[in-house]
Amino acid sequence: METETVNRPATPPAIQRSTTSWVGTIALIILLIGGLNWALVGLFSFDLVAALFGAMTTASRAVYVIVGIAAVYAIFLLPRVSRVS
């Protein structure tokens, strides 16, 4: 009795997992929003956060703190992102 050789399709290459978590993605989005706000301040002297929430109100200060926390998180995220490229 002859044995039959079964041709199986090649296994697709492993899909690499993203190096950034959902927290990292949110932090990068917040940084983009903060960067755009700073671009508005630099180019047109227009602070969108202050326009939306008032100048140095609790809400606007909270937004600035959240952007700052996202920036601190991105410092630790940077080595992971640079390893991928």
Short mmCIF file of N, CA and C in Angstrom, two decimals:
data_model
loop_
_atom_site.label_atom_id
_atom_site.label_comp_id
_atom_site.label_asym_id
_atom_site.label_seq_id
_atom_site.Cartn_x
_atom_site.Cartn_y
_atom_site.Cartn_z
N MET A 1 0.82 -1.18 0.00
CA MET A 1 0.00 0.00 0.00
C MET A 1 0.87 1.26 0.00
N GLU A 2 0.54 2.16 -0.89
CA GLU A 2 1.32 3.39 -0.99
C GLU A 2 0.69 4.46 -0.10
N THR A 3 1.56 5.25 0.51
CA THR A 3 1.05 6.35 1.32
C THR A 3 0.92 7.59 0.46
N GLU A 4 -0.14 8.28 0.65
CA GLU A 4 -0.41 9.48 -0.12
C GLU A 4 0.18 10.69 0.58
N THR A 5 0.81 11.55 -0.17
CA THR A 5 1.34 12.78 0.39
C THR A 5 0.26 13.84 0.28
N VAL A 6 -0.06 14.42 1.39
CA VAL A 6 -1.09 15.46 1.42
C VAL A 6 -0.39 16.81 1.37
N ASN A 7 -0.74 17.58 0.37
CA ASN A 7 -0.18 18.93 0.25
C ASN A 7 -1.06 19.91 1.01
N ARG A 8 -0.54 20.37 2.08
CA ARG A 8 -1.27 21.36 2.88
C ARG A 8 -0.76 22.75 2.52
N PRO A 9 -1.66 23.72 2.54
CA PRO A 9 -1.19 25.08 2.26
C PRO A 9 -0.23 25.56 3.33
N ALA A 10 0.68 26.38 2.92
CA ALA A 10 1.66 26.92 3.88
C ALA A 10 0.95 27.73 4.94
N THR A 11 1.44 27.64 6.13
CA THR A 11 0.89 28.41 7.23
C THR A 11 1.24 29.88 7.03
N PRO A 12 0.25 30.76 7.11
CA PRO A 12 0.56 32.18 6.92
C PRO A 12 1.50 32.67 8.01
N PRO A 13 2.31 33.68 7.68
CA PRO A 13 3.23 34.20 8.70
C PRO A 13 2.45 34.72 9.90
N ALA A 14 3.07 34.60 11.03
CA ALA A 14 2.42 35.05 12.26
C ALA A 14 2.14 36.54 12.19
N ILE A 15 0.99 36.90 12.64
CA ILE A 15 0.60 38.31 12.67
C ILE A 15 1.19 38.92 13.92
N GLN A 16 1.95 39.96 13.72
CA GLN A 16 2.57 40.61 14.87
C GLN A 16 1.54 41.43 15.63
N ARG A 17 1.60 41.32 16.92
CA ARG A 17 0.71 42.13 17.75
C ARG A 17 1.21 43.55 17.78
N SER A 18 0.28 44.45 17.93
CA SER A 18 0.63 45.86 18.01
C SER A 18 1.45 46.09 19.27
N THR A 19 2.43 46.96 19.18
CA THR A 19 3.27 47.21 20.34
C THR A 19 2.65 48.23 21.29
N THR A 20 1.62 48.92 20.83
CA THR A 20 0.98 49.88 21.71
C THR A 20 -0.35 49.32 22.20
N SER A 21 -0.62 49.53 23.45
CA SER A 21 -1.88 49.09 24.02
C SER A 21 -2.95 50.14 23.74
N TRP A 22 -4.14 49.88 24.17
CA TRP A 22 -5.21 50.87 23.99
C TRP A 22 -4.91 52.12 24.79
N VAL A 23 -4.22 51.97 25.91
CA VAL A 23 -3.84 53.15 26.71
C VAL A 23 -2.84 53.99 25.92
N GLY A 24 -1.90 53.35 25.26
CA GLY A 24 -0.94 54.07 24.44
C GLY A 24 -1.59 54.79 23.28
N THR A 25 -2.58 54.14 22.68
CA THR A 25 -3.30 54.77 21.58
C THR A 25 -4.04 56.01 22.05
N ILE A 26 -4.71 55.91 23.20
CA ILE A 26 -5.43 57.06 23.75
C ILE A 26 -4.45 58.17 24.10
N ALA A 27 -3.31 57.81 24.68
CA ALA A 27 -2.30 58.81 25.03
C ALA A 27 -1.80 59.54 23.78
N LEU A 28 -1.60 58.81 22.70
CA LEU A 28 -1.13 59.46 21.48
C LEU A 28 -2.20 60.37 20.88
N ILE A 29 -3.45 59.97 20.96
CA ILE A 29 -4.54 60.83 20.47
C ILE A 29 -4.61 62.11 21.29
N ILE A 30 -4.50 61.98 22.60
CA ILE A 30 -4.52 63.16 23.48
C ILE A 30 -3.34 64.07 23.15
N LEU A 31 -2.17 63.48 22.90
CA LEU A 31 -1.00 64.29 22.54
C LEU A 31 -1.21 65.01 21.21
N LEU A 32 -1.85 64.36 20.27
CA LEU A 32 -2.14 65.03 19.00
C LEU A 32 -3.07 66.22 19.20
N ILE A 33 -4.09 66.03 20.01
CA ILE A 33 -5.02 67.13 20.30
C ILE A 33 -4.28 68.27 21.00
N GLY A 34 -3.44 67.93 21.97
CA GLY A 34 -2.66 68.95 22.67
C GLY A 34 -1.70 69.66 21.75
N GLY A 35 -1.08 68.90 20.84
CA GLY A 35 -0.16 69.51 19.88
C GLY A 35 -0.87 70.46 18.93
N LEU A 36 -2.06 70.08 18.51
CA LEU A 36 -2.84 70.98 17.65
C LEU A 36 -3.25 72.25 18.40
N ASN A 37 -3.57 72.11 19.67
CA ASN A 37 -3.90 73.30 20.47
C ASN A 37 -2.69 74.22 20.57
N TRP A 38 -1.50 73.65 20.78
CA TRP A 38 -0.30 74.48 20.85
C TRP A 38 0.01 75.12 19.51
N ALA A 39 -0.28 74.43 18.41
CA ALA A 39 -0.09 75.03 17.09
C ALA A 39 -1.01 76.24 16.92
N LEU A 40 -2.25 76.12 17.40
CA LEU A 40 -3.17 77.25 17.34
C LEU A 40 -2.68 78.42 18.18
N VAL A 41 -2.14 78.11 19.36
CA VAL A 41 -1.61 79.16 20.22
C VAL A 41 -0.43 79.85 19.55
N GLY A 42 0.47 79.06 18.98
CA GLY A 42 1.66 79.64 18.35
C GLY A 42 1.36 80.42 17.08
N LEU A 43 0.46 79.91 16.28
CA LEU A 43 0.19 80.55 14.99
C LEU A 43 -0.78 81.72 15.09
N PHE A 44 -1.82 81.56 15.91
CA PHE A 44 -2.90 82.54 15.91
C PHE A 44 -3.21 83.14 17.28
N SER A 45 -2.40 82.80 18.28
CA SER A 45 -2.65 83.24 19.66
C SER A 45 -4.07 82.89 20.10
N PHE A 46 -4.51 81.70 19.70
CA PHE A 46 -5.85 81.24 20.04
C PHE A 46 -5.74 79.93 20.80
N ASP A 47 -6.17 79.94 22.06
CA ASP A 47 -6.15 78.75 22.90
C ASP A 47 -7.53 78.11 22.87
N LEU A 48 -7.65 77.01 22.15
CA LEU A 48 -8.93 76.34 21.98
C LEU A 48 -9.47 75.82 23.30
N VAL A 49 -8.60 75.31 24.16
CA VAL A 49 -9.04 74.79 25.46
C VAL A 49 -9.63 75.92 26.29
N ALA A 50 -8.97 77.07 26.32
CA ALA A 50 -9.49 78.21 27.06
C ALA A 50 -10.78 78.72 26.45
N ALA A 51 -10.89 78.66 25.13
CA ALA A 51 -12.13 79.10 24.47
C ALA A 51 -13.30 78.18 24.81
N LEU A 52 -13.01 76.89 24.93
CA LEU A 52 -14.09 75.93 25.22
C LEU A 52 -14.47 75.89 26.70
N PHE A 53 -13.46 75.95 27.58
CA PHE A 53 -13.71 75.74 29.00
C PHE A 53 -13.48 76.96 29.87
N GLY A 54 -12.96 78.03 29.30
CA GLY A 54 -12.65 79.22 30.09
C GLY A 54 -11.18 79.24 30.45
N ALA A 55 -10.66 80.45 30.61
CA ALA A 55 -9.23 80.59 30.92
C ALA A 55 -8.96 80.17 32.35
N MET A 56 -8.14 79.18 32.49
CA MET A 56 -7.69 78.64 33.78
C MET A 56 -8.83 78.28 34.74
N THR A 57 -9.90 77.74 34.18
CA THR A 57 -10.95 77.18 35.03
C THR A 57 -10.52 75.78 35.44
N THR A 58 -11.28 75.19 36.32
CA THR A 58 -10.96 73.82 36.75
C THR A 58 -10.98 72.86 35.58
N ALA A 59 -11.94 73.03 34.68
CA ALA A 59 -12.05 72.13 33.53
C ALA A 59 -10.86 72.29 32.58
N SER A 60 -10.47 73.52 32.31
CA SER A 60 -9.34 73.72 31.40
C SER A 60 -8.04 73.23 32.02
N ARG A 61 -7.89 73.44 33.31
CA ARG A 61 -6.69 72.92 33.99
C ARG A 61 -6.66 71.41 33.96
N ALA A 62 -7.84 70.78 34.09
CA ALA A 62 -7.91 69.31 34.02
C ALA A 62 -7.48 68.82 32.64
N VAL A 63 -7.89 69.54 31.59
CA VAL A 63 -7.47 69.16 30.22
C VAL A 63 -5.96 69.27 30.10
N TYR A 64 -5.39 70.36 30.59
CA TYR A 64 -3.93 70.53 30.51
C TYR A 64 -3.20 69.42 31.29
N VAL A 65 -3.74 69.04 32.44
CA VAL A 65 -3.12 67.97 33.23
C VAL A 65 -3.22 66.64 32.50
N ILE A 66 -4.34 66.36 31.86
CA ILE A 66 -4.51 65.11 31.12
C ILE A 66 -3.52 65.05 29.95
N VAL A 67 -3.34 66.16 29.25
CA VAL A 67 -2.35 66.20 28.16
C VAL A 67 -0.95 65.98 28.72
N GLY A 68 -0.65 66.57 29.86
CA GLY A 68 0.66 66.37 30.48
C GLY A 68 0.89 64.93 30.90
N ILE A 69 -0.12 64.29 31.46
CA ILE A 69 0.00 62.88 31.84
C ILE A 69 0.21 62.01 30.60
N ALA A 70 -0.49 62.33 29.52
CA ALA A 70 -0.30 61.59 28.27
C ALA A 70 1.13 61.75 27.76
N ALA A 71 1.69 62.93 27.92
CA ALA A 71 3.07 63.16 27.49
C ALA A 71 4.05 62.36 28.33
N VAL A 72 3.83 62.30 29.63
CA VAL A 72 4.71 61.51 30.51
C VAL A 72 4.61 60.04 30.14
N TYR A 73 3.39 59.56 29.87
CA TYR A 73 3.22 58.17 29.46
C TYR A 73 3.95 57.90 28.13
N ALA A 74 3.90 58.87 27.22
CA ALA A 74 4.54 58.71 25.91
C ALA A 74 6.05 58.61 26.04
N ILE A 75 6.62 59.20 27.08
CA ILE A 75 8.07 59.07 27.30
C ILE A 75 8.42 57.59 27.48
N PHE A 76 7.59 56.86 28.21
CA PHE A 76 7.84 55.44 28.44
C PHE A 76 7.40 54.59 27.24
N LEU A 77 6.52 55.12 26.41
CA LEU A 77 6.06 54.42 25.22
C LEU A 77 7.06 54.53 24.08
N LEU A 78 7.85 55.56 24.06
CA LEU A 78 8.78 55.84 22.97
C LEU A 78 9.76 54.69 22.69
N PRO A 79 10.38 54.08 23.68
CA PRO A 79 11.30 52.98 23.37
C PRO A 79 10.61 51.82 22.66
N ARG A 80 9.37 51.53 23.00
CA ARG A 80 8.64 50.44 22.34
C ARG A 80 8.35 50.79 20.89
N VAL A 81 7.97 52.03 20.64
CA VAL A 81 7.67 52.45 19.28
C VAL A 81 8.93 52.46 18.43
N SER A 82 10.03 52.90 18.98
CA SER A 82 11.27 52.99 18.21
C SER A 82 11.84 51.62 17.90
N ARG A 83 11.55 50.59 18.71
CA ARG A 83 12.03 49.25 18.45
C ARG A 83 11.35 48.64 17.22
N VAL A 84 10.12 49.03 16.96
CA VAL A 84 9.37 48.47 15.84
C VAL A 84 9.92 48.95 14.52
N SER A 85 10.30 50.22 14.44
CA SER A 85 10.76 50.78 13.17
C SER A 85 12.17 50.43 12.84
#
